[in-house]
Coordinates of C-alpha atoms in Angstrom, one line a residue:
M1055 CA 0.4 -0.4 -0.1
E1056 CA 2.8 1.9 0.9
D1057 CA 4.2 2.2 -2.8
H1058 CA 1.1 3.5 -4.3
V1059 CA 2.1 6.4 -1.6
T1060 CA 3.2 10.2 -2.3
H1061 CA 4.9 12.1 0.1
R1062 CA 3.3 15.9 -1.3
R1063 CA 4.0 19.8 0.2
V1064 CA 0.2 20.8 1.5
V1065 CA 0.4 25.0 2.7
I1066 CA -1.7 26.3 4.1
L1067 CA -2.2 29.7 4.6
G1068 CA -3.5 31.1 8.1
G1069 CA -4.1 29.5 11.0
G1070 CA -7.9 30.2 12.1
F1071 CA -11.0 26.8 12.3
A1072 CA -10.1 26.7 8.4
G1073 CA -6.4 26.9 9.0
L1074 CA -6.5 24.6 12.0
F1075 CA -9.3 21.4 10.6
A1076 CA -7.5 21.6 7.7
V1077 CA -5.5 20.2 9.9
R1078 CA -6.9 17.5 11.8
A1079 CA -8.7 15.8 8.5
L1080 CA -4.2 15.4 7.0
R1081 CA -3.0 14.2 9.9
S1082 CA -2.5 10.2 9.1
A1083 CA -2.5 11.3 5.3
P1084 CA 1.4 11.0 5.2
V1085 CA 2.9 15.0 3.9
E1086 CA 4.4 17.9 4.7
V1087 CA 2.7 20.5 5.6
T1088 CA 4.1 23.9 6.5
L1089 CA 1.5 26.2 8.0
V1090 CA 2.0 30.0 7.3
D1091 CA 0.0 32.6 10.2
S1092 CA 0.9 36.7 10.3
C1093 CA 0.5 35.6 14.0
A1094 CA 2.1 32.7 16.2
H1095 CA -1.1 31.9 18.4
H1096 CA -4.3 30.0 16.9
L1097 CA -7.1 33.1 18.0
F1098 CA -11.0 32.0 19.5
Q1099 CA -11.8 35.1 16.6
P1100 CA -16.7 35.2 18.3
L1101 CA -14.7 35.7 22.0
L1102 CA -12.6 39.4 20.7
Y1103 CA -15.5 41.2 22.7
Q1104 CA -15.0 39.3 25.7
C1105 CA -11.6 40.1 26.3
A1106 CA -11.7 43.6 25.0
S1107 CA -15.0 43.4 27.3
G1108 CA -13.6 42.4 30.6
I1109 CA -15.1 39.5 30.9
L1110 CA -12.0 37.2 29.3
S1111 CA -8.2 37.6 28.3
E1112 CA -6.2 37.0 26.1
G1113 CA -5.2 34.1 27.1
Q1114 CA -8.6 32.4 26.4
I1115 CA -9.3 33.3 23.9
A1116 CA -6.0 32.6 21.9
Q1117 CA -3.7 29.5 22.2
P1118 CA 0.3 29.0 20.5
L1119 CA 0.0 27.6 17.7
R1120 CA 2.2 25.2 18.0
A1121 CA 0.9 24.3 21.8
V1122 CA -2.6 23.6 19.6
L1123 CA -0.4 21.8 17.1
R1124 CA 1.9 19.7 19.2
R1125 CA 1.0 16.0 18.1
H1126 CA 1.3 16.9 14.3
P1127 CA 4.7 15.9 13.9
Q1128 CA 3.9 17.0 10.4
V1129 CA 3.3 20.5 10.2
R1130 CA 5.5 22.8 10.5
C1131 CA 4.8 26.2 12.1
L1132 CA 6.3 29.4 10.2
L1133 CA 5.5 33.4 11.7
A1134 CA 5.0 35.0 8.8
T1135 CA 2.8 37.5 6.2
A1136 CA 2.0 35.6 2.8
T1137 CA 2.5 37.8 0.2
D1138 CA 1.8 36.8 -2.8
V1139 CA 1.0 32.7 -5.4
D1140 CA 3.7 32.0 -8.1
A1141 CA 0.3 30.2 -9.6
A1142 CA 3.6 28.9 -12.5
G1143 CA 5.5 27.8 -10.5
R1144 CA 4.0 26.8 -7.3
T1145 CA 5.0 28.7 -4.8
V1146 CA 3.6 31.7 -1.7
R1147 CA 5.9 34.2 -1.5
A1148 CA 5.6 35.6 2.0
T1149 CA 7.7 37.8 4.4
R1150 CA 9.6 37.2 7.8
P1151 CA 8.2 39.9 10.3
D1152 CA 11.5 41.4 10.4
G1153 CA 11.5 41.7 6.2
G1154 CA 13.2 38.7 5.3
A1155 CA 11.5 36.3 2.2
L1156 CA 10.6 33.7 1.7
E1157 CA 9.0 31.2 -0.8
L1158 CA 7.2 28.1 0.1
P1159 CA 7.2 26.0 -2.6
Y1160 CA 3.8 23.3 -2.8
D1161 CA 1.9 21.0 -4.5
D1162 CA -1.9 21.8 -2.4
L1163 CA -2.2 25.0 -1.4
I1164 CA -5.2 26.1 1.0
V1165 CA -4.9 29.0 1.8
G1166 CA -7.5 30.9 4.7
I1167 CA -6.0 33.4 5.6
G1168 CA -9.7 35.3 6.2
V1169 CA -11.2 39.2 5.9
R1170 CA -10.4 42.3 7.8
Q1171 CA -12.3 45.2 8.9
S1172 CA -13.8 47.2 6.2
Y1173 CA -14.2 51.1 6.6
F1174 CA -16.1 51.1 2.5
G1175 CA -13.8 53.2 1.9
H1176 CA -13.0 55.5 4.3
D1177 CA -10.1 54.4 5.5
E1178 CA -9.9 58.0 7.5
F1179 CA -11.5 56.5 10.0
A1180 CA -9.2 54.0 11.4
P1181 CA -7.4 55.6 13.6
F1182 CA -10.1 57.4 15.9
A1183 CA -12.7 53.8 15.1
P1184 CA -10.4 50.9 17.0
G1185 CA -12.2 47.4 14.6
M1186 CA -11.7 44.2 16.2
K1187 CA -10.7 41.8 13.9
T1188 CA -7.3 40.7 15.7
L1189 CA -6.2 40.4 19.4
E1190 CA -4.1 43.6 19.1
D1191 CA -8.0 45.1 18.1
A1192 CA -9.6 44.1 20.7
L1193 CA -7.0 44.7 23.2
A1194 CA -6.9 48.1 21.3
V1195 CA -11.1 48.6 22.6
R1196 CA -11.2 47.6 25.5
T1197 CA -7.9 50.6 26.8
K1198 CA -10.3 53.1 24.9
L1199 CA -13.2 51.7 26.2
Y1200 CA -12.1 51.6 30.2
Q1201 CA -9.6 54.6 30.0
A1202 CA -12.8 56.7 28.4
F1203 CA -15.1 56.8 32.3
E1204 CA -11.2 57.9 34.0
M1205 CA -11.3 61.0 31.0
A1206 CA -13.8 61.6 32.4
E1207 CA -13.5 61.0 36.1
A1208 CA -11.1 63.7 35.8
S1209 CA -12.9 66.3 33.4
T1210 CA -14.2 69.5 35.3
D1211 CA -16.0 70.4 32.4
P1212 CA -20.0 69.3 32.3
Q1213 CA -19.8 68.7 28.5
E1214 CA -16.2 67.2 28.5
R1215 CA -17.5 64.9 30.8
A1216 CA -20.4 64.1 28.3
Q1217 CA -18.6 63.3 25.6
W1218 CA -16.5 61.3 27.1
L1219 CA -19.3 58.9 28.9
T1220 CA -21.1 58.2 25.1
F1221 CA -20.2 55.7 23.2
A1222 CA -21.0 55.1 19.6
L1223 CA -21.4 51.7 17.7
V1224 CA -21.1 51.6 14.2
G1225 CA -23.3 47.9 13.0
G1226 CA -25.7 46.2 14.3
G1227 CA -24.2 43.4 13.4
P1228 CA -23.6 40.4 16.6
T1229 CA -20.7 42.1 16.7
G1230 CA -21.7 45.4 17.5
V1231 CA -25.1 44.0 19.5
E1232 CA -22.8 42.7 22.2
L1233 CA -20.4 44.4 22.0
A1234 CA -23.3 47.2 23.0
G1235 CA -24.6 45.1 25.7
Q1236 CA -21.4 44.5 27.0
I1237 CA -21.0 48.4 27.3
R1238 CA -24.2 49.2 29.4
E1239 CA -22.8 46.7 31.5
I1240 CA -19.8 47.3 32.1
A1241 CA -21.4 51.3 33.1
G1242 CA -24.4 49.3 34.5
H1243 CA -23.1 46.8 37.5
T1244 CA -19.6 46.1 36.8
L1245 CA -18.9 50.2 37.5
E1246 CA -20.8 51.1 40.0
R1247 CA -19.8 52.5 42.9
E1248 CA -16.5 53.4 41.7
F1249 CA -15.8 56.7 40.5
S1250 CA -16.1 59.4 43.5
T1251 CA -17.0 62.5 40.3
I1252 CA -19.0 60.3 37.9
D1253 CA -22.2 58.2 38.0
P1254 CA -20.7 55.5 35.0
G1255 CA -24.2 54.3 34.8
Q1256 CA -25.3 57.3 32.9
A1257 CA -23.1 56.5 30.2
R1258 CA -25.3 56.7 26.6
V1259 CA -24.2 53.5 23.7
L1260 CA -25.5 54.6 21.1
L1261 CA -25.4 51.8 18.2
F1262 CA -25.8 52.6 14.2
D1263 CA -26.7 50.3 11.4
G1264 CA -26.9 51.2 8.0
S1265 CA -30.8 48.4 7.9
D1266 CA -33.6 48.4 8.8
G1267 CA -32.8 45.5 11.9
V1268 CA -29.8 44.4 13.9
L1269 CA -28.9 40.8 13.5
G1270 CA -30.7 40.5 10.0
A1271 CA -29.1 38.1 9.4
F1272 CA -31.2 35.4 11.8
G1273 CA -34.1 36.9 10.7
P1274 CA -36.6 39.4 11.7
V1275 CA -38.4 37.5 15.1
L1276 CA -35.7 37.7 17.3
S1277 CA -34.0 40.6 15.4
R1278 CA -36.9 42.3 17.1
R1279 CA -36.0 40.3 20.4
A1280 CA -32.7 41.2 20.4
A1281 CA -33.9 44.3 20.2
R1282 CA -36.3 45.0 23.5
T1283 CA -33.6 43.8 24.9
L1284 CA -31.1 46.4 23.6
D1285 CA -33.1 49.2 24.2
T1286 CA -34.0 47.6 28.7
L1287 CA -30.0 47.6 28.3
G1288 CA -30.7 51.1 27.8
V1289 CA -28.7 51.3 24.1
E1290 CA -29.8 53.7 22.3
V1291 CA -30.7 52.0 18.8
H1292 CA -30.7 53.9 15.3
L1293 CA -31.3 52.3 12.0
E1294 CA -31.8 53.4 8.5
S1295 CA -27.7 55.1 9.6
I1296 CA -25.3 55.6 7.5
V1297 CA -22.6 56.8 9.4
T1298 CA -20.3 59.7 7.2
Q1299 CA -17.7 61.0 8.9
V1300 CA -15.8 60.3 11.8
D1301 CA -13.9 62.0 13.7
D1302 CA -12.0 62.2 17.9
R1303 CA -14.8 63.9 19.6
G1304 CA -18.1 62.4 17.2
L1305 CA -19.2 60.7 14.3
T1306 CA -22.4 62.0 12.1
A1307 CA -25.3 59.3 10.4
R1308 CA -27.7 60.1 7.8
H1309 CA -30.7 59.1 8.3
K1310 CA -32.4 57.0 4.9
S1311 CA -35.4 59.8 5.4
G1312 CA -32.4 62.5 4.3
G1313 CA -32.2 64.0 7.9
V1314 CA -28.0 63.7 9.5
Q1315 CA -27.6 63.2 13.0
R1316 CA -24.3 64.2 15.0
V1317 CA -23.5 62.5 17.8
E1318 CA -20.6 63.9 20.6
A1319 CA -19.0 60.9 21.3
R1320 CA -15.2 61.0 22.6
T1321 CA -15.1 56.7 22.0
V1322 CA -16.5 55.5 18.4
F1323 CA -16.4 52.0 17.9
W1324 CA -16.2 50.3 14.3
T1325 CA -18.4 46.8 14.1
A1326 CA -19.8 47.6 10.4
G1327 CA -17.7 45.2 7.2
I1328 CA -15.1 42.8 6.2
E1329 CA -12.9 43.6 3.0
A1330 CA -10.5 41.0 1.7
P1331 CA -6.2 41.2 2.6
P1332 CA -4.1 41.8 -0.1
L1333 CA -3.5 38.1 -1.1
A1334 CA -6.7 37.2 -2.4
T1335 CA -6.0 40.1 -4.8
A1336 CA -2.2 39.0 -5.5
L1337 CA -4.1 35.4 -6.4
A1338 CA -6.9 36.3 -8.2
R1339 CA -4.4 37.9 -10.5
A1340 CA -2.2 35.2 -10.6
T1341 CA -5.7 32.5 -11.0
G1342 CA -7.0 34.3 -12.6
A1343 CA -10.0 34.0 -10.5
E1344 CA -13.6 36.1 -9.4
Q1345 CA -13.6 38.2 -6.7
D1346 CA -16.8 39.3 -5.1
R1347 CA -17.4 43.0 -4.3
A1348 CA -15.7 42.5 -1.2
G1349 CA -12.3 40.7 -2.4
R1350 CA -13.1 37.8 -1.7
I1351 CA -11.7 35.1 -4.2
R1352 CA -15.2 32.7 -6.0
V1353 CA -15.0 28.8 -5.5
Q1354 CA -16.0 26.4 -7.1
P1355 CA -18.1 23.7 -5.9
D1356 CA -15.3 21.5 -4.6
L1357 CA -13.2 24.8 -3.5
T1358 CA -10.4 25.2 -5.7
I1359 CA -9.8 28.2 -7.9
A1360 CA -10.8 27.1 -11.7
G1361 CA -8.5 26.1 -13.6
H1362 CA -6.2 25.3 -10.7
P1363 CA -7.5 22.3 -8.7
E1364 CA -4.3 22.7 -7.0
I1365 CA -5.3 25.5 -5.0
R1366 CA -8.9 25.1 -2.3
V1367 CA -9.6 28.7 -0.7
V1368 CA -11.5 27.8 2.4
G1369 CA -13.1 29.5 6.0
D1370 CA -14.7 33.3 5.7
L1371 CA -12.1 34.6 2.3
M1372 CA -14.6 32.0 0.0
S1373 CA -16.9 33.5 -1.8
L1374 CA -19.1 30.2 -2.0
D1375 CA -23.6 30.1 -2.9
K1376 CA -23.5 33.4 -0.3
L1377 CA -23.0 31.2 3.3
P1378 CA -21.9 33.7 6.4
G1379 CA -18.6 34.4 7.6
L1380 CA -19.2 32.4 10.0
A1381 CA -16.3 30.1 12.8
E1382 CA -18.7 26.4 11.6
V1383 CA -18.4 27.7 8.0
A1384 CA -14.2 28.1 8.2
M1385 CA -14.3 24.1 9.9
Q1386 CA -16.6 22.2 7.7
S1387 CA -14.6 23.6 4.8
G1388 CA -11.2 23.9 6.2
A1389 CA -12.1 19.6 6.8
Y1390 CA -13.3 19.4 3.5
A1391 CA -9.3 20.9 1.9
G1392 CA -8.3 18.8 4.0
R1393 CA -10.0 15.4 3.1
R1394 CA -9.7 16.3 -0.4
I1395 CA -6.4 15.6 -1.0
R1396 CA -5.9 13.0 1.5
H1397 CA -8.7 11.4 -0.7
A1398 CA -6.3 12.0 -3.6
I1399 CA -2.5 10.6 -2.0
E1400 CA -5.1 7.5 -0.9
G1401 CA -6.0 7.0 -4.5
R1402 CA -9.2 7.7 -3.9
T1403 CA -10.2 8.0 -8.3
R1404 CA -14.2 8.9 -7.2
R1405 CA -15.9 12.3 -8.3
P1406 CA -15.1 14.0 -5.3
R1407 CA -19.0 15.3 -3.8
P1408 CA -19.3 19.4 -4.3
F1409 CA -18.5 20.6 -0.6
R1410 CA -22.5 21.2 1.6
Y1411 CA -22.6 22.7 4.6
L1412 CA -24.0 21.8 7.3
D1413 CA -26.3 25.2 8.9
M1414 CA -25.0 24.4 12.8
G1415 CA -27.0 27.5 13.6
S1416 CA -25.4 31.6 15.3
A1417 CA -25.5 32.7 18.1
A1418 CA -25.4 36.7 19.7
Y1419 CA -25.5 36.8 23.5
I1420 CA -26.7 40.5 24.7
S1421 CA -26.1 40.6 28.3
R1422 CA -25.7 38.2 31.2
G1423 CA -28.3 36.0 31.1
R1424 CA -29.9 37.4 27.6
A1425 CA -28.3 36.0 24.0
V1426 CA -30.6 34.4 20.4
V1427 CA -30.2 31.1 19.6
K1428 CA -30.7 30.7 15.8
R1429 CA -30.1 26.6 14.2
G1430 CA -33.0 26.8 11.0
R1431 CA -36.7 27.1 12.3
F1432 CA -35.5 27.0 15.4
H1433 CA -35.3 29.9 17.1
A1434 CA -34.0 30.7 21.4
S1435 CA -34.2 33.1 23.1
G1436 CA -33.0 34.5 27.1
L1437 CA -32.0 32.5 29.0
I1438 CA -32.1 29.5 27.5
G1439 CA -31.1 30.8 24.3
W1440 CA -28.0 32.3 26.4
L1441 CA -27.2 28.6 27.7
I1442 CA -27.4 27.2 24.9
W1443 CA -24.5 29.7 24.0
L1444 CA -22.7 28.8 26.9
F1445 CA -22.1 25.4 25.6
I1446 CA -21.7 25.2 22.2
H1447 CA -18.5 27.9 22.9
I1448 CA -17.7 25.7 25.4
V1449 CA -17.2 23.1 23.5
F1450 CA -15.1 24.5 20.6
L1451 CA -13.1 26.7 23.1
T1452 CA -9.4 25.2 22.7
G1453 CA -7.0 23.8 24.8
F1454 CA -8.6 22.4 28.8
R1455 CA -7.4 24.8 30.6
S1456 CA -9.1 28.2 27.6
R1457 CA -12.3 26.1 28.7
A1458 CA -12.0 25.8 32.1
G1459 CA -10.8 29.1 32.7
A1460 CA -14.0 31.2 30.2
L1461 CA -16.4 29.4 32.2
L1462 CA -15.2 30.4 35.7
S1463 CA -14.8 33.9 34.5
W1464 CA -18.3 32.9 33.3
A1465 CA -19.5 32.4 36.1
V1466 CA -17.7 35.7 38.3
V1467 CA -19.1 37.8 35.6
F1468 CA -22.8 35.7 35.8
A1469 CA -23.3 36.5 39.1
S1470 CA -21.6 40.3 40.5
G1471 CA -21.4 42.0 37.0
A1472 CA -17.1 41.9 38.6
R1473 CA -15.0 41.6 35.5
R1474 CA -11.1 40.1 36.1
E1475 CA -9.6 41.5 32.7
R1476 CA -9.5 44.9 32.9
A1477 CA -5.7 45.5 33.0
F1478 CA -5.1 48.3 30.1
T1479 CA -2.3 50.4 29.0
P1480 CA -3.7 54.6 28.7
A1481 CA -2.1 55.9 25.3
A1482 CA 1.1 57.8 26.2
P1483 CA 1.0 61.4 24.4
Q1484 CA 3.7 61.8 21.5
I1485 CA 6.4 64.8 22.1
S1486 CA 7.7 66.8 19.8
A1487 CA 11.3 67.6 18.7
A1488 CA 10.9 70.6 20.0
G1489 CA 10.0 69.7 23.1
T1490 CA 6.1 70.1 22.9
V1491 CA 3.4 67.7 24.4
T1492 CA 0.5 66.6 22.7
P1493 CA -1.3 65.3 24.1
P1494 CA -3.4 61.7 22.9
H1495 CA -7.0 62.8 23.8
P1496 CA -7.2 67.7 23.6
P1497 CA -9.4 68.5 26.4
A1498 CA -12.2 70.9 24.1
D1499 CA -10.3 73.7 26.2
P1500 CA -6.9 74.5 26.3
A1501 CA -7.3 76.4 29.4
V1502 CA -5.8 74.6 32.9
V1503 CA -8.1 72.9 34.4
R1504 CA -7.1 72.0 38.2
H1505 CA -8.8 69.7 40.5
E1506 CA -10.7 69.7 43.3
P1507 CA -11.2 66.5 45.5
P1508 CA -15.3 65.5 46.0
R1509 CA -17.1 66.9 48.2
H1510 CA -18.8 63.9 50.0
A1511 CA -22.8 65.2 51.9

């Protein structure tokens, strides 16, 4: 049997769900796998907002790739960013963190690098409204979130204080809804009685979305339930509103009716839209593949690129049958791609079945004890939805320590509202060569601000 088996070089781009499930599917195959990722960890992206809001630590949602793959001796992990593909020469070009170049030959290529935040052509919004796609993004959001309360406490100007206590989010999908709910819980419960001058519970949270409902992918029933839950929490939802301007003092939104609204908010988060990274364009150029409006690669039913059966695109980067960008899609497509390669090595000549996604449902956490879950015609919300959400995320968290730690953290939050992961590093002021100090957040009034100790009755 071994005489009929040939060793093949498989390069996998991306250590997310798609990449890891492809590796697992290749575990028993006689292949040499090279896994390339710009990060040295596997990130559980669905829980990024919980890291940002202080429920979970970085280590509970991110595991070192080498530790995750320690039982896969045929896998070589490389810390690098793939930049181009030579389809004719079957080579991937990548750049190491130190700038060094790598060339990785392959017999089979699996591309699962995911997508990045899209500002819909307004990248100038990014410095003022961070997105949340990476671990670094989550930590930046945490800093911006908790620092806002500190800045409000230090301010003596009522208008400026109100601006610091106003949080605006752009995007009513799962991330926007989840983060909006978390901010209201932080303001109303976590930070209660911790400040001397301000009342965190008075913080405003505004959620903007261009559609006519939040969580549109969950259907109208759960969308309305989620909207009611957000309203109960105190989140101000602004639907059919397109954000047209973001700066360091807030945002401007245009309503479908034509009205324009200006919101003074020192803290804006961007949770809307995705786009393919530059490698997708390079891959399309090298293979002649088509791209959709977001730049994702259109693939054949077997996840290969037309004319290139050796290249498979999986996960969020693939465009096929309008499949959503969910972790389950990434897992199943990665596993499918790995199996197809293994079957080819084993000499199975039967025509492979096309990829079929098994819908395992969608879930979104809104607040303590409240979540929405959808699977086909099955809908659940409230406490039942939250329990289902809890089970799903415990099952898919990578590593026993991550699961145990997450369960403990969720128990603490559910019982008391306290959050143990609130450490952040404040943005430092910039000092020019002439010695001029520019604060990262200039005060509304350039005059010197005098602080007096709070007076208690």
